[in-house]
């Protein structure tokens, strides 16, 4: 597991004394990649606790082909949680009669709650040994006198207690806690136990040294660079976290002995494999083990099959019983006694609280113990053994042990003792004031000791299948009323009296919880029984050797065994691990004799650590599902597969190395071939290998062996042909269609038995991207880096749309694991990304989500952001999902200020974007959709940008309707003008909202400065500790009400906000200072003469306002702290004044600020519904009004414009002529609307380019040539001077931006 021995300052105390070395276990693992699981073995072992590990070790030493399946994960020293919240994340809890449990089914701490009994057990490679107290006490001999044990077992007790016990001792190495370990005096809790033993001995008239002794522990107390199986182990450091998981490697868990021994002798182990049931194949005299693999939980968790001649159940009392109950329900002939004679092993828990001596009551985190050397010691070190009193029956027999809870339950332990139940004073009248004082200040807990006890209940419980959740539950009514528990309570009370403490019983037995439930509940960590050994199937489930009975007879099932705590026919009354291990050794000894195996006990072969090393290069795995049709002979059927592809070298895979093949595992369903799912083995996958003779073509190939439940094998070969010029252009159809050939036998040389074609559905593709996991690295940054690289390579543009992790440059906390995104709720809508090039050669993006026939609608983001704003996954429903669900064809636009594009750092202005970006984006949408016009929504800077483009004449006739969110063309700032008037000296190249947790001192200084400024400029209730939030507030003003954002949204603001260039900031500053839209140099080119006393009499002003003669919804948050709503009011009134017959609407969103109208957690309830009626009213495409230029003398002053005027510029506002004839009206036409007549005249600019312009005057004398029923005269399509516009679409991102006109006069 770890051969690299490190010895650092972390292993020295404060005086520099070196006392332990710490092996590095991180690179090593015992479990094999799941893709290596074959379809058949000699022996399949289910579970990896004491019984399963011993079975795997001994079968492997017999030279057999062995496979061990474990439901949980592999845990190595250093992996176990030591913080409360981390421990909670590793809890799984199943409650009787409830369908859904808490936590993942592979989590470490497995809690099963029944009405009278709760069971806690370990789930992982090593079973409960991972979290037990590692005590190796023998049963007292009277236990074996009980006739519930089969006669053959009782007759074999001599070998059982010598030969089998010695073999266990040789592997587990039980050792008592050494005196003066780590140069320390006696542990405080051991001194407390000595006091307790003397007091109990006095009461019982016994000699205390006859009842008090140290317990044998499976713990290593000496540094070993290599133990007896080849694993390095340090000495115990007394941290006390045995029951939470040993993070040093000193504890002799099964992955320190039996499991590496099994691997050294050839056994294969596979984790996260849950066995469901076992069936018999009489034709081949073999067993089918049906399992599910939890590495594919994103999809349907299908059962698969592995076959074996011998199956050994070692899944623990509850696990093995569950599997056999499920197997019996599926037709396997087993005893009707499955589940009977369950016992809690008499487990009890109690506490001495607030005694007179300090005891170090709970475990401590490993780094703290190494520095201070004041650990509490192993979980259990000594026992008061009350089992050997000849005058007492087994019902009064018990053991009482000191207990140290792990540091991961430190807080709830304190809370229980101090606040829930501080117990009963066992020494009233003695030191009451002192005890009260310690309790009051919280120090009473430090003088507390936990007691763990085992006794003898009546073993009459029953394990039953819960039909709601598929797990077993414990039916054991009134078990806590047993006399044995009262005897134990008395013993604990006596022990507490000796310590002068308050006795606190288990709250579920005698405390608050018991009183509330009116039930004396039991919590056991030693569940036993359920598949007990007996003389026949009438009385039990297996015989004395663990072999299963056939029904209720004494006939045995060949090759099916149980060897774990489930076979115990009665309570043991002591820590059971040693007895379970001895029984397993005995069963394997007898099995070998019966089957003629030769177990090589003498072998000293040690594990080769180099073979267990984790590859040092990052790997990746993902799961995909494909569906389609397969034809087999004359039959055709719907077919599919669920496959996981896994490589140990993602870099090599991306490099398209033809020699590199990833592994495949999963299942294939072809009903025309087999009624059962076909299990995949020996699968290989190549990614984008070059196709012979085809230019720019790559192939993905799938080759794998399929095995049916009937044992038939087939060879599957599939090819995806991908045509691409660049990874960015990969589309969904390329990567998701597979042509399949199926051959009989184990290779492609057999007869073809079937062909077909499979494809990936969109919802499955989204899930597939979410299953991508980077392996072989503990670095979050590495995981993020390679996940993003592979995602971009494999899925091209679709990774940005659907990828489930942010890109590396937006990782706010570089040391945190990548944030997993939720799948977008888009049904089967496939995103399509279009690259758009502007006339100034800037690359933009449009992302289309064709949710229906309404629209198309283009969403335009703000400055310093991107289209991510519209697809935030940290809210229940984002704007994109909302519109798609309403049937809209949605296009997300990323213009040049988008933080997703390289151009966002260039020194462009709103004028540039209005001139080039918006027209190009709109034209692209019109080109692709064939629609004559589109709907547009602009958020803040996006809205300003659209108005600039409209007012400069770039979009005439192309915009059907517009939603202006938060700001329009009048830009009154809300007490925040100073924010964009920050001295230009501070701008540099621009400002960024982005920062992370590992910035240097300069970054920290700036963050602190921003925090102070943000706090000073906002109310106390809006203060927070998010540095990105502070920066955003200073850059733009208060963009949101904190209460409107979800915690996830607020924590991940760095995904939405980024850099904004100085040119944009300066331009916005000019607009703020003027209170209306101006050019980058501050000139009034968009609203000429608007500030005149009678602007409606200005030809220039009315020419511009005529471009806004289209339906517009002006909407803002009532609490907008960036723009004063009076700017929206003024824009709305100016439009109504200029075009009185047009449909202009004004709405506000109470309780919302600026950007929270889009990314707010409840915006879907309060804001989006305000937009929908307006969009629905204009959801269908309308006709484009053509305009006729007429030759008249220009009344517009001569304009000089920067740059090339041949296509788009300020002159477009006056219909400049040129190459794009579609932008001009037909000769002789005039337009009438809103009481005004527009006349078109021709002229030329000073560069000689032809142009046309509008002359506005009253309607008198002008004739409207449009038909009465033309769209132009309909309410929704009243005359307007804006021709077709081009929308902007972009991936699922979005942000704040301010926009500006296209052309600037010199």
mmCIF file of N, CA, C and O in Angstrom, residues 294-301 623 767-768 770-771:
data_model
loop_
_atom_site.group_PDB
_atom_site.id
_atom_site.type_symbol
_atom_site.label_atom_id
_atom_site.label_comp_id
_atom_site.label_asym_id
_atom_site.label_seq_id
_atom_site.Cartn_x
_atom_site.Cartn_y
_atom_site.Cartn_z
ATOM 1 N N UNK A 294 -21.890 0.724 -8.651
ATOM 2 C CA UNK A 294 -22.305 2.081 -8.304
ATOM 3 C C UNK A 294 -21.467 3.149 -8.984
ATOM 4 O O UNK A 294 -21.643 4.328 -8.705
ATOM 5 N N UNK A 295 -20.602 2.771 -9.874
ATOM 6 C CA UNK A 295 -19.882 3.766 -10.657
ATOM 7 C C UNK A 295 -20.699 4.306 -11.813
ATOM 8 O O UNK A 295 -20.258 5.182 -12.543
ATOM 9 N N UNK A 296 -21.938 3.764 -11.996
ATOM 10 C CA UNK A 296 -22.775 4.203 -13.115
ATOM 11 C C UNK A 296 -24.140 4.687 -12.634
ATOM 12 O O UNK A 296 -25.152 4.539 -13.307
ATOM 13 N N UNK A 297 -24.164 5.274 -11.433
ATOM 14 C CA UNK A 297 -25.432 5.638 -10.817
ATOM 15 C C UNK A 297 -26.178 6.733 -11.563
ATOM 16 O O UNK A 297 -27.373 6.936 -11.329
ATOM 17 N N UNK A 298 -25.501 7.473 -12.441
ATOM 18 C CA UNK A 298 -26.197 8.527 -13.172
ATOM 19 C C UNK A 298 -27.248 7.944 -14.108
ATOM 20 O O UNK A 298 -28.218 8.612 -14.458
ATOM 21 N N UNK A 299 -27.058 6.709 -14.505
ATOM 22 C CA UNK A 299 -28.003 6.045 -15.387
ATOM 23 C C UNK A 299 -28.691 4.904 -14.636
ATOM 24 O O UNK A 299 -28.433 4.671 -13.452
ATOM 25 N N UNK A 300 -29.560 4.230 -15.316
ATOM 26 C CA UNK A 300 -30.226 3.069 -14.734
ATOM 27 C C UNK A 300 -29.168 2.090 -14.222
ATOM 28 O O UNK A 300 -28.258 1.711 -14.939
ATOM 29 N N UNK A 301 -29.314 1.714 -12.948
ATOM 30 C CA UNK A 301 -28.312 0.843 -12.334
ATOM 31 C C UNK A 301 -28.670 -0.600 -12.622
ATOM 32 O O UNK A 301 -29.302 -1.282 -11.823
ATOM 33 N N UNK A 623 -19.411 7.749 -18.208
ATOM 34 C CA UNK A 623 -20.417 6.736 -18.544
ATOM 35 C C UNK A 623 -21.352 7.291 -19.607
ATOM 36 O O UNK A 623 -21.744 8.460 -19.552
ATOM 37 N N UNK A 767 -26.269 13.825 -19.102
ATOM 38 C CA UNK A 767 -25.843 12.983 -17.979
ATOM 39 C C UNK A 767 -24.420 12.487 -18.186
ATOM 40 O O UNK A 767 -23.620 12.413 -17.257
ATOM 41 N N UNK A 768 -24.103 12.140 -19.426
ATOM 42 C CA UNK A 768 -22.767 11.620 -19.723
ATOM 43 C C UNK A 768 -21.695 12.625 -19.348
ATOM 44 O O UNK A 768 -20.695 12.273 -18.715
ATOM 45 N N UNK A 770 -21.892 14.844 -17.177
ATOM 46 C CA UNK A 770 -21.859 14.952 -15.722
ATOM 47 C C UNK A 770 -21.157 13.808 -15.039
ATOM 48 O O UNK A 770 -20.804 13.904 -13.857
ATOM 49 N N UNK A 771 -20.926 12.705 -15.742
ATOM 50 C CA UNK A 771 -20.258 11.549 -15.124
ATOM 51 C C UNK A 771 -18.749 11.593 -15.270
ATOM 52 O O UNK A 771 -18.064 10.718 -14.743
#
